[in-house]
Amino acid sequence: MSAPAANLLSIVVPAYNEEAVLAMFHRRLAAVLDALDMAGEIVYVNDGSDDGTLAMLYALQQSDGRVAVLDLSRNYGKEIALSAGLDHARGAAVVVIDADLQDPPELIPALVARWREGYDVVYARRLEREGESFMKKTTASIFYRLARRMSQVEIPADTGDFRLLSRRAVEALGRLREQHRFMKGLFAWIGYPQIAVPYRRAARAGGRTKWNYWRLWNLAIEGITSFSLAPLRLATYFGLSVAGLAFLFAAWIIIKTLWLGEAVRGYPTIMVTLLFLGGTQLVAIGILGEYVGRIFNESKRRPLYFVQGYRPAPAVRGGPDEDLA
Ligand code: UDP
Ligand code: MG
């Protein structure tokens, strides 16, 4: 990769079927960059959209020389789209922001100010989640509390992916090539001085969220199993204590039978024990399976993504990074 331009701020924007909001988003972002005392580069990552998003991005590039368009070969999901954008960003600092205007571009100067004070990761912390259901807020808060308890890294609560990363933080992230990319965890894992800037999270400006509870649930499992061995340990302890209890119970039955003899009663006890032990085993095997599946995926060592086309921003110097996969 060519040397990062010292006074260049890159903005990475993953976009998947965002034609409803892109024009408005770009107008607001461009206005912020115009006012900033740094040169700007906007790396839009088209994550395999099947609407007019890509055409709109190319049109934006025609009218604004700061726009780079990275077109992925299919939909890889936001976490990988983000990583692809980070790989192609050339600035001395990189801001990651959603295209749907839930993250206000107007906050960027505040993030930059903190970066200039020497922080490597400046994350935006939301004060309120407007336009989100009670259910989503509650589940999100439970997840953050669980994740914090169970893993070694401090994943800050109430932060999305909206943040600024220094060049060395971007390089550090770029070296983490695991397939299971829980970005919020990875951001925290790399360390370096980090600080929060509070803001008010708006509702989506248009289009629809791509998340539903099933995807969120999967993201939560991803987050916990990628950063913690606690579920495995839990299975061990749970298995041990159940086995201990079962052993005591068996001893008691043997003694009782030797002492009193036994008619063929006791069907309920047998059933209960059987089902309980079976259930515990299934839970433990399931947890094991989660981890084995991850080992399986990582051991394939596949590249994270393939690029279908990359058009670097014409107005930004520092040659195209053609060699990046
Ligand atoms: N996104 C993406 N690939 C996907 C899903 C989403 O690049 O498979 C982008 C999307 O275009 C948006 C950002 O990720 O810019 C956040 O998505 P969304 O608003 O659906 O998530 P939410 O804000 O509801 O968490
Ligand atoms: Mg959103």
mmCIF file of C-alpha atoms and ligand atoms in Angstrom:
data_model
loop_
_atom_site.group_PDB
_atom_site.id
_atom_site.type_symbol
_atom_site.label_atom_id
_atom_site.label_comp_id
_atom_site.label_asym_id
_atom_site.label_seq_id
_atom_site.Cartn_x
_atom_site.Cartn_y
_atom_site.Cartn_z
ATOM 1 C CA MET A 1 0.000 0.000 0.000
ATOM 2 C CA SER A 2 1.261 3.479 -0.817
ATOM 3 C CA ALA A 3 2.291 5.708 2.079
ATOM 4 C CA PRO A 4 -0.756 7.234 3.780
ATOM 5 C CA ALA A 5 -1.317 10.865 2.907
ATOM 6 C CA ALA A 6 -0.582 12.835 6.069
ATOM 7 C CA ASN A 7 -3.422 15.297 5.815
ATOM 8 C CA LEU A 8 -5.998 12.975 4.315
ATOM 9 C CA LEU A 9 -9.105 11.816 6.164
ATOM 10 C CA SER A 10 -10.736 8.709 4.693
ATOM 11 C CA ILE A 11 -14.397 7.916 5.252
ATOM 12 C CA VAL A 12 -15.434 4.287 4.812
ATOM 13 C CA VAL A 13 -19.117 3.743 4.049
ATOM 14 C CA PRO A 14 -20.518 0.212 3.632
ATOM 15 C CA ALA A 15 -23.644 0.288 1.491
ATOM 16 C CA TYR A 16 -26.073 -2.524 0.829
ATOM 17 C CA ASN A 17 -29.231 -1.523 -1.016
ATOM 18 C CA GLU A 18 -29.096 2.069 0.148
ATOM 19 C CA GLU A 19 -30.356 3.896 -2.955
ATOM 20 C CA ALA A 20 -33.081 5.597 -0.915
ATOM 21 C CA VAL A 21 -30.652 7.509 1.286
ATOM 22 C CA LEU A 22 -27.333 7.687 -0.588
ATOM 23 C CA ALA A 23 -27.850 11.054 -2.288
ATOM 24 C CA MET A 24 -28.898 12.720 0.956
ATOM 25 C CA PHE A 25 -26.090 11.012 2.855
ATOM 26 C CA HIS A 26 -23.475 12.131 0.384
ATOM 27 C CA ARG A 27 -24.726 15.718 0.424
ATOM 28 C CA ARG A 28 -24.414 15.906 4.205
ATOM 29 C CA LEU A 29 -21.061 14.150 4.323
ATOM 30 C CA ALA A 30 -19.622 16.322 1.529
ATOM 31 C CA ALA A 31 -20.690 19.467 3.363
ATOM 32 C CA VAL A 32 -18.861 18.278 6.489
ATOM 33 C CA LEU A 33 -15.704 17.438 4.533
ATOM 34 C CA ASP A 34 -15.798 20.793 2.718
ATOM 35 C CA ALA A 35 -15.642 22.580 6.044
ATOM 36 C CA LEU A 36 -12.854 20.373 7.423
ATOM 37 C CA ASP A 37 -9.208 21.486 7.327
ATOM 38 C CA MET A 38 -8.121 18.150 5.880
ATOM 39 C CA ALA A 39 -8.395 16.632 2.431
ATOM 40 C CA GLY A 40 -11.101 13.999 2.216
ATOM 41 C CA GLU A 41 -11.546 10.614 0.567
ATOM 42 C CA ILE A 42 -14.832 8.731 0.688
ATOM 43 C CA VAL A 43 -14.553 4.982 0.128
ATOM 44 C CA TYR A 44 -18.009 3.625 -0.639
ATOM 45 C CA VAL A 45 -18.142 -0.149 -0.426
ATOM 46 C CA ASN A 46 -20.930 -1.667 -2.470
ATOM 47 C CA ASP A 47 -21.684 -4.878 -0.599
ATOM 48 C CA GLY A 48 -23.387 -6.737 -3.442
ATOM 49 C CA SER A 49 -26.465 -4.506 -3.600
ATOM 50 C CA ASP A 50 -29.209 -5.608 -5.954
ATOM 51 C CA ASP A 51 -30.801 -2.195 -6.390
ATOM 52 C CA GLY A 52 -29.410 0.943 -8.039
ATOM 53 C CA THR A 53 -26.771 1.570 -5.362
ATOM 54 C CA LEU A 54 -23.726 0.843 -7.549
ATOM 55 C CA ALA A 55 -24.894 3.063 -10.409
ATOM 56 C CA MET A 56 -25.565 5.846 -7.923
ATOM 57 C CA LEU A 57 -22.057 5.465 -6.481
ATOM 58 C CA TYR A 58 -20.454 5.746 -9.903
ATOM 59 C CA ALA A 59 -22.584 8.822 -10.586
ATOM 60 C CA LEU A 60 -21.429 10.348 -7.288
ATOM 61 C CA GLN A 61 -17.838 9.683 -8.308
ATOM 62 C CA GLN A 62 -18.391 11.587 -11.550
ATOM 63 C CA SER A 63 -19.478 14.681 -9.664
ATOM 64 C CA ASP A 64 -17.132 14.409 -6.675
ATOM 65 C CA GLY A 65 -13.457 13.546 -7.154
ATOM 66 C CA ARG A 66 -13.088 12.500 -3.526
ATOM 67 C CA VAL A 67 -15.234 9.425 -4.037
ATOM 68 C CA ALA A 68 -13.682 5.955 -4.365
ATOM 69 C CA VAL A 69 -15.959 3.043 -5.205
ATOM 70 C CA LEU A 70 -15.133 -0.477 -4.080
ATOM 71 C CA ASP A 71 -17.482 -3.046 -5.544
ATOM 72 C CA LEU A 72 -17.458 -6.432 -3.798
ATOM 73 C CA SER A 73 -18.213 -9.577 -5.769
ATOM 74 C CA ARG A 74 -21.311 -10.381 -3.687
ATOM 75 C CA ASN A 75 -22.991 -9.518 -0.403
ATOM 76 C CA TYR A 76 -20.547 -10.402 2.378
ATOM 77 C CA GLY A 77 -22.268 -8.650 5.285
ATOM 78 C CA LYS A 78 -21.428 -5.398 6.960
ATOM 79 C CA GLU A 79 -18.444 -6.611 9.000
ATOM 80 C CA ILE A 80 -16.503 -7.788 5.962
ATOM 81 C CA ALA A 81 -17.612 -4.815 3.830
ATOM 82 C CA LEU A 82 -16.109 -2.612 6.527
ATOM 83 C CA SER A 83 -12.841 -4.517 6.523
ATOM 84 C CA ALA A 84 -12.635 -4.274 2.729
ATOM 85 C CA GLY A 85 -13.162 -0.518 2.938
ATOM 86 C CA LEU A 86 -10.506 -0.174 5.633
ATOM 87 C CA ASP A 87 -8.038 -2.109 3.454
ATOM 88 C CA HIS A 88 -8.534 0.419 0.665
ATOM 89 C CA ALA A 89 -8.629 3.635 2.706
ATOM 90 C CA ARG A 90 -5.509 5.736 2.271
ATOM 91 C CA GLY A 91 -5.906 8.457 4.880
ATOM 92 C CA ALA A 92 -3.874 9.149 8.000
ATOM 93 C CA ALA A 93 -7.128 8.604 9.873
ATOM 94 C CA VAL A 94 -10.198 6.667 8.817
ATOM 95 C CA VAL A 95 -13.816 7.211 9.870
ATOM 96 C CA VAL A 96 -16.273 4.337 9.587
ATOM 97 C CA ILE A 97 -19.901 5.407 9.191
ATOM 98 C CA ASP A 98 -23.258 3.884 8.123
ATOM 99 C CA ALA A 99 -24.911 5.132 4.971
ATOM 100 C CA ASP A 100 -28.390 5.420 6.470
ATOM 101 C CA LEU A 101 -27.741 8.683 8.357
ATOM 102 C CA GLN A 102 -28.249 7.057 11.748
ATOM 103 C CA ASP A 103 -24.714 8.200 12.426
ATOM 104 C CA PRO A 104 -24.602 11.982 11.865
ATOM 105 C CA PRO A 105 -21.683 12.979 9.590
ATOM 106 C CA GLU A 106 -21.696 16.304 11.460
ATOM 107 C CA LEU A 107 -19.965 14.539 14.366
ATOM 108 C CA ILE A 108 -16.841 13.854 12.316
ATOM 109 C CA PRO A 109 -15.013 17.113 13.225
ATOM 110 C CA ALA A 110 -15.413 16.224 16.914
ATOM 111 C CA LEU A 111 -13.901 12.783 16.269
ATOM 112 C CA VAL A 112 -11.014 14.360 14.366
ATOM 113 C CA ALA A 113 -10.355 16.784 17.235
ATOM 114 C CA ARG A 114 -9.940 13.876 19.675
ATOM 115 C CA TRP A 115 -7.680 12.031 17.231
ATOM 116 C CA ARG A 116 -5.455 15.113 17.067
ATOM 117 C CA GLU A 117 -5.164 14.941 20.845
ATOM 118 C CA GLY A 118 -3.485 11.597 20.339
ATOM 119 C CA TYR A 119 -6.257 8.993 20.584
ATOM 120 C CA ASP A 120 -6.100 6.079 18.176
ATOM 121 C CA VAL A 121 -9.709 4.962 18.376
ATOM 122 C CA VAL A 122 -12.388 7.596 18.863
ATOM 123 C CA TYR A 123 -15.762 5.914 19.048
ATOM 124 C CA ALA A 124 -19.107 7.625 18.991
ATOM 125 C CA ARG A 125 -21.283 6.625 21.938
ATOM 126 C CA ARG A 126 -25.004 7.012 21.468
ATOM 127 C CA LEU A 127 -27.065 8.710 24.120
ATOM 128 C CA GLU A 128 -30.441 7.673 22.787
ATOM 129 C CA ARG A 129 -31.663 5.194 20.253
ATOM 130 C CA GLU A 130 -34.483 6.911 18.454
ATOM 131 C CA GLY A 131 -36.818 4.879 16.268
ATOM 132 C CA GLU A 132 -35.775 1.603 17.845
ATOM 133 C CA SER A 133 -38.187 -0.629 19.673
ATOM 134 C CA PHE A 134 -38.089 -1.240 23.420
ATOM 135 C CA MET A 135 -37.364 -4.870 22.640
ATOM 136 C CA LYS A 136 -34.281 -4.043 20.556
ATOM 137 C CA LYS A 137 -32.940 -1.677 23.190
ATOM 138 C CA THR A 138 -33.382 -4.232 25.956
ATOM 139 C CA THR A 139 -31.822 -7.110 24.047
ATOM 140 C CA ALA A 140 -28.903 -4.911 23.024
ATOM 141 C CA SER A 141 -28.258 -3.891 26.613
ATOM 142 C CA ILE A 142 -28.412 -7.496 27.872
ATOM 143 C CA PHE A 143 -25.944 -8.499 25.185
ATOM 144 C CA TYR A 144 -23.407 -5.835 26.093
ATOM 145 C CA ARG A 145 -23.558 -6.740 29.743
ATOM 146 C CA LEU A 146 -23.086 -10.447 28.980
ATOM 147 C CA ALA A 147 -20.247 -9.844 26.545
ATOM 148 C CA ARG A 148 -18.439 -7.673 29.024
ATOM 149 C CA ARG A 149 -18.745 -10.271 31.791
ATOM 150 C CA MET A 150 -17.626 -13.151 29.652
ATOM 151 C CA SER A 151 -14.686 -11.824 27.684
ATOM 152 C CA GLN A 152 -11.326 -10.312 28.472
ATOM 153 C CA VAL A 153 -11.738 -7.315 26.167
ATOM 154 C CA GLU A 154 -13.782 -4.292 27.197
ATOM 155 C CA ILE A 155 -16.428 -3.882 24.510
ATOM 156 C CA PRO A 156 -17.865 -0.420 25.172
ATOM 157 C CA ALA A 157 -21.682 -0.403 25.501
ATOM 158 C CA ASP A 158 -23.915 1.721 23.295
ATOM 159 C CA THR A 159 -21.429 2.100 20.508
ATOM 160 C CA GLY A 160 -21.981 1.047 16.936
ATOM 161 C CA ASP A 161 -19.304 0.872 14.313
ATOM 162 C CA PHE A 162 -19.298 4.660 13.891
ATOM 163 C CA ARG A 163 -15.780 5.673 14.874
ATOM 164 C CA LEU A 164 -12.453 7.128 13.825
ATOM 165 C CA LEU A 165 -9.311 5.014 13.624
ATOM 166 C CA SER A 166 -5.748 6.236 13.405
ATOM 167 C CA ARG A 167 -3.498 4.816 10.702
ATOM 168 C CA ARG A 168 -1.783 2.424 13.104
ATOM 169 C CA ALA A 169 -5.143 1.206 14.412
ATOM 170 C CA VAL A 170 -6.237 0.520 10.821
ATOM 171 C CA GLU A 171 -3.007 -1.362 10.144
ATOM 172 C CA ALA A 172 -3.507 -3.378 13.324
ATOM 173 C CA LEU A 173 -7.065 -4.292 12.338
ATOM 174 C CA GLY A 174 -5.843 -5.219 8.880
ATOM 175 C CA ARG A 175 -3.652 -7.901 10.390
ATOM 176 C CA LEU A 176 -6.601 -9.641 12.024
ATOM 177 C CA ARG A 177 -7.865 -11.762 9.151
ATOM 178 C CA GLU A 178 -10.267 -14.074 10.946
ATOM 179 C CA GLN A 179 -13.460 -14.984 9.127
ATOM 180 C CA HIS A 180 -15.631 -14.475 12.168
ATOM 181 C CA ARG A 181 -15.313 -10.760 12.414
ATOM 182 C CA PHE A 182 -17.151 -9.228 15.278
ATOM 183 C CA MET A 183 -15.886 -5.737 14.534
ATOM 184 C CA LYS A 184 -16.869 -4.137 17.825
ATOM 185 C CA GLY A 185 -14.787 -6.759 19.580
ATOM 186 C CA LEU A 186 -11.867 -6.425 17.184
ATOM 187 C CA PHE A 187 -11.830 -2.643 17.599
ATOM 188 C CA ALA A 188 -11.487 -3.141 21.337
ATOM 189 C CA TRP A 189 -9.030 -6.022 21.045
ATOM 190 C CA ILE A 190 -6.324 -4.032 19.248
ATOM 191 C CA GLY A 191 -5.971 -1.747 22.258
ATOM 192 C CA TYR A 192 -4.269 1.676 21.864
ATOM 193 C CA PRO A 193 -5.679 4.804 23.518
ATOM 194 C CA GLN A 194 -9.437 4.876 22.976
ATOM 195 C CA ILE A 195 -12.026 7.478 23.875
ATOM 196 C CA ALA A 196 -15.772 8.063 23.483
ATOM 197 C CA VAL A 197 -17.587 11.040 22.022
ATOM 198 C CA PRO A 198 -21.311 11.108 22.890
ATOM 199 C CA TYR A 199 -23.984 11.747 20.265
ATOM 200 C CA ARG A 200 -27.670 11.295 19.626
ATOM 201 C CA ARG A 201 -28.459 8.412 17.319
ATOM 202 C CA ALA A 202 -31.186 9.242 14.832
ATOM 203 C CA ALA A 203 -33.708 6.919 13.215
ATOM 204 C CA ARG A 204 -32.973 5.617 9.735
ATOM 205 C CA ALA A 205 -33.473 8.395 7.134
ATOM 206 C CA GLY A 206 -34.953 5.988 4.590
ATOM 207 C CA GLY A 207 -34.731 2.452 3.285
ATOM 208 C CA ARG A 208 -34.960 -0.520 5.638
ATOM 209 C CA THR A 209 -32.697 -2.030 8.250
ATOM 210 C CA LYS A 210 -31.077 -5.285 7.169
ATOM 211 C CA TRP A 211 -31.096 -6.597 10.702
ATOM 212 C CA ASN A 212 -33.787 -8.736 12.202
ATOM 213 C CA TYR A 213 -33.757 -10.596 15.473
ATOM 214 C CA TRP A 214 -32.388 -13.740 13.895
ATOM 215 C CA ARG A 215 -29.378 -11.884 12.453
ATOM 216 C CA LEU A 216 -28.898 -10.033 15.722
ATOM 217 C CA TRP A 217 -29.004 -13.292 17.650
ATOM 218 C CA ASN A 218 -26.345 -14.706 15.350
ATOM 219 C CA LEU A 219 -24.253 -11.584 15.770
ATOM 220 C CA ALA A 220 -24.514 -11.968 19.534
ATOM 221 C CA ILE A 221 -23.366 -15.622 19.393
ATOM 222 C CA GLU A 222 -20.555 -14.483 17.102
ATOM 223 C CA GLY A 223 -19.546 -11.775 19.525
ATOM 224 C CA ILE A 224 -19.479 -14.027 22.544
ATOM 225 C CA THR A 225 -17.853 -17.108 21.049
ATOM 226 C CA SER A 226 -15.226 -15.090 19.157
ATOM 227 C CA PHE A 227 -14.018 -13.427 22.280
ATOM 228 C CA SER A 228 -14.639 -15.795 25.115
ATOM 229 C CA LEU A 229 -14.139 -19.398 26.146
ATOM 230 C CA ALA A 230 -16.619 -18.931 28.997
ATOM 231 C CA PRO A 231 -19.432 -20.977 27.357
ATOM 232 C CA LEU A 232 -17.058 -23.947 27.048
ATOM 233 C CA ARG A 233 -16.087 -23.641 30.671
ATOM 234 C CA LEU A 234 -19.713 -23.248 31.645
ATOM 235 C CA ALA A 235 -20.493 -26.525 29.863
ATOM 236 C CA THR A 236 -17.697 -28.218 31.776
ATOM 237 C CA TYR A 237 -18.868 -26.984 35.170
ATOM 238 C CA PHE A 238 -22.479 -27.689 34.400
ATOM 239 C CA GLY A 239 -21.612 -31.190 33.211
ATOM 240 C CA LEU A 240 -19.461 -31.814 36.274
ATOM 241 C CA SER A 241 -22.104 -30.766 38.760
ATOM 242 C CA VAL A 242 -24.844 -32.753 37.049
ATOM 243 C CA ALA A 243 -22.584 -35.794 36.899
ATOM 244 C CA GLY A 244 -21.791 -35.342 40.596
ATOM 245 C CA LEU A 245 -25.459 -35.185 41.496
ATOM 246 C CA ALA A 246 -26.243 -38.193 39.326
ATOM 247 C CA PHE A 247 -23.470 -40.150 41.025
ATOM 248 C CA LEU A 248 -24.834 -39.377 44.504
ATOM 249 C CA PHE A 249 -28.308 -40.309 43.356
ATOM 250 C CA ALA A 250 -27.055 -43.624 41.940
ATOM 251 C CA ALA A 251 -25.223 -44.423 45.154
ATOM 252 C CA TRP A 252 -28.360 -43.718 47.115
ATOM 253 C CA ILE A 253 -30.451 -45.996 44.883
ATOM 254 C CA ILE A 254 -27.933 -48.841 45.195
ATOM 255 C CA ILE A 255 -27.823 -48.571 48.957
ATOM 256 C CA LYS A 256 -31.596 -48.348 49.157
ATOM 257 C CA THR A 257 -32.063 -51.403 46.949
ATOM 258 C CA LEU A 258 -29.561 -53.457 48.928
ATOM 259 C CA TRP A 259 -31.234 -52.454 52.164
ATOM 260 C CA LEU A 260 -34.894 -52.682 51.302
ATOM 261 C CA GLY A 261 -35.045 -54.574 48.016
ATOM 262 C CA GLU A 262 -37.002 -52.941 45.173
ATOM 263 C CA ALA A 263 -40.130 -53.755 43.223
ATOM 264 C CA VAL A 264 -40.296 -52.440 39.627
ATOM 265 C CA ARG A 265 -41.369 -48.999 40.642
ATOM 266 C CA GLY A 266 -39.353 -45.886 39.965
ATOM 267 C CA TYR A 267 -40.255 -45.302 36.327
ATOM 268 C CA PRO A 268 -40.555 -41.521 36.903
ATOM 269 C CA THR A 269 -37.123 -41.260 38.518
ATOM 270 C CA ILE A 270 -35.524 -43.104 35.643
ATOM 271 C CA MET A 271 -37.243 -40.992 33.046
ATOM 272 C CA VAL A 272 -36.386 -37.740 34.791
ATOM 273 C CA THR A 273 -32.747 -38.680 35.225
ATOM 274 C CA LEU A 274 -32.463 -39.932 31.675
ATOM 275 C CA LEU A 275 -33.996 -36.867 30.123
ATOM 276 C CA PHE A 276 -32.056 -34.487 32.300
ATOM 277 C CA LEU A 277 -28.716 -36.115 31.587
ATOM 278 C CA GLY A 278 -29.515 -36.375 27.880
ATOM 279 C CA GLY A 279 -30.440 -32.718 27.794
ATOM 280 C CA THR A 280 -27.284 -31.623 29.552
ATOM 281 C CA GLN A 281 -25.169 -33.615 27.156
ATOM 282 C CA LEU A 282 -26.881 -32.106 24.160
ATOM 283 C CA VAL A 283 -26.294 -28.595 25.484
ATOM 284 C CA ALA A 284 -22.619 -29.315 26.062
ATOM 285 C CA ILE A 285 -22.221 -30.898 22.643
ATOM 286 C CA GLY A 286 -23.944 -27.931 21.059
ATOM 287 C CA ILE A 287 -21.532 -25.499 22.662
ATOM 288 C CA LEU A 288 -18.609 -27.659 21.548
ATOM 289 C CA GLY A 289 -20.066 -27.650 18.056
ATOM 290 C CA GLU A 290 -20.098 -23.849 17.949
ATOM 291 C CA TYR A 291 -16.381 -23.771 18.553
ATOM 292 C CA VAL A 292 -15.546 -26.691 16.310
ATOM 293 C CA GLY A 293 -17.459 -24.957 13.529
ATOM 294 C CA ARG A 294 -15.349 -21.862 14.031
ATOM 295 C CA ILE A 295 -12.133 -23.858 13.926
ATOM 296 C CA PHE A 296 -13.395 -25.444 10.717
ATOM 297 C CA ASN A 297 -14.062 -22.065 9.121
ATOM 298 C CA GLU A 298 -10.807 -20.497 10.164
ATOM 299 C CA SER A 299 -8.745 -23.506 9.123
ATOM 300 C CA LYS A 300 -9.820 -22.981 5.518
ATOM 301 C CA ARG A 301 -7.870 -19.723 5.467
ATOM 302 C CA ARG A 302 -9.994 -18.217 2.764
ATOM 303 C CA PRO A 303 -9.535 -14.605 1.732
ATOM 304 C CA LEU A 304 -12.119 -12.405 3.405
ATOM 305 C CA TYR A 305 -13.633 -11.075 0.192
ATOM 306 C CA PHE A 306 -13.170 -10.645 -3.527
ATOM 307 C CA VAL A 307 -13.337 -7.333 -5.293
ATOM 308 C CA GLN A 308 -15.297 -6.996 -8.500
ATOM 309 C CA GLY A 309 -14.089 -3.501 -9.276
ATOM 310 C CA TYR A 310 -12.216 -0.696 -7.587
ATOM 311 C CA ARG A 311 -12.173 2.873 -8.792
ATOM 312 C CA PRO A 312 -10.009 5.001 -6.498
ATOM 313 C CA ALA A 313 -10.943 8.606 -5.884
ATOM 314 C CA PRO A 314 -9.599 10.644 -8.835
ATOM 315 C CA ALA A 315 -8.863 13.701 -6.701
ATOM 316 C CA VAL A 316 -6.832 11.820 -4.097
ATOM 317 C CA ARG A 317 -3.153 11.235 -4.797
ATOM 318 C CA GLY A 318 -1.314 8.029 -3.850
ATOM 319 C CA GLY A 319 -1.606 5.345 -6.540
ATOM 320 C CA PRO A 320 -4.394 2.758 -6.718
ATOM 321 C CA ASP A 321 -3.926 -0.303 -4.547
ATOM 322 C CA GLU A 322 -4.448 -2.810 -7.293
ATOM 323 C CA ASP A 323 -2.582 -5.544 -5.460
ATOM 324 C CA LEU A 324 -5.052 -5.681 -2.591
ATOM 325 C CA ALA A 325 -7.269 -8.727 -2.546
HETATM 326 N N1 UDP B 1 -24.700 -3.087 5.325
HETATM 327 C C1 UDP B 1 -23.794 -3.734 4.487
HETATM 328 N N2 UDP B 1 -23.970 -5.077 4.221
HETATM 329 C C2 UDP B 1 -24.995 -5.798 4.764
HETATM 330 C C3 UDP B 1 -25.899 -5.134 5.634
HETATM 331 C C4 UDP B 1 -25.721 -3.783 5.898
HETATM 332 O O1 UDP B 1 -22.859 -3.129 3.982
HETATM 333 O O2 UDP B 1 -25.105 -6.992 4.477
HETATM 334 C C5 UDP B 1 -24.522 -1.643 5.608
HETATM 335 C C6 UDP B 1 -25.750 -0.798 5.363
HETATM 336 O O3 UDP B 1 -25.834 -0.377 4.020
HETATM 337 C C7 UDP B 1 -25.543 0.370 6.313
HETATM 338 C C8 UDP B 1 -24.818 -0.270 7.477
HETATM 339 O O4 UDP B 1 -24.242 -1.478 6.981
HETATM 340 O O5 UDP B 1 -24.719 1.379 5.749
HETATM 341 C C9 UDP B 1 -25.733 -0.544 8.654
HETATM 342 O O6 UDP B 1 -26.816 -1.339 8.247
HETATM 343 P P1 UDP B 1 -28.258 -1.206 8.891
HETATM 344 O O7 UDP B 1 -28.673 0.230 8.927
HETATM 345 O O8 UDP B 1 -29.152 -2.154 8.151
HETATM 346 O O9 UDP B 1 -28.005 -1.724 10.368
HETATM 347 P P2 UDP B 1 -28.571 -1.048 11.740
HETATM 348 O O10 UDP B 1 -28.277 0.426 11.670
HETATM 349 O O11 UDP B 1 -30.009 -1.342 11.773
HETATM 350 O O12 UDP B 1 -27.769 -1.735 12.810
HETATM 351 MG MG MG B 2 -28.932 1.604 10.394
#
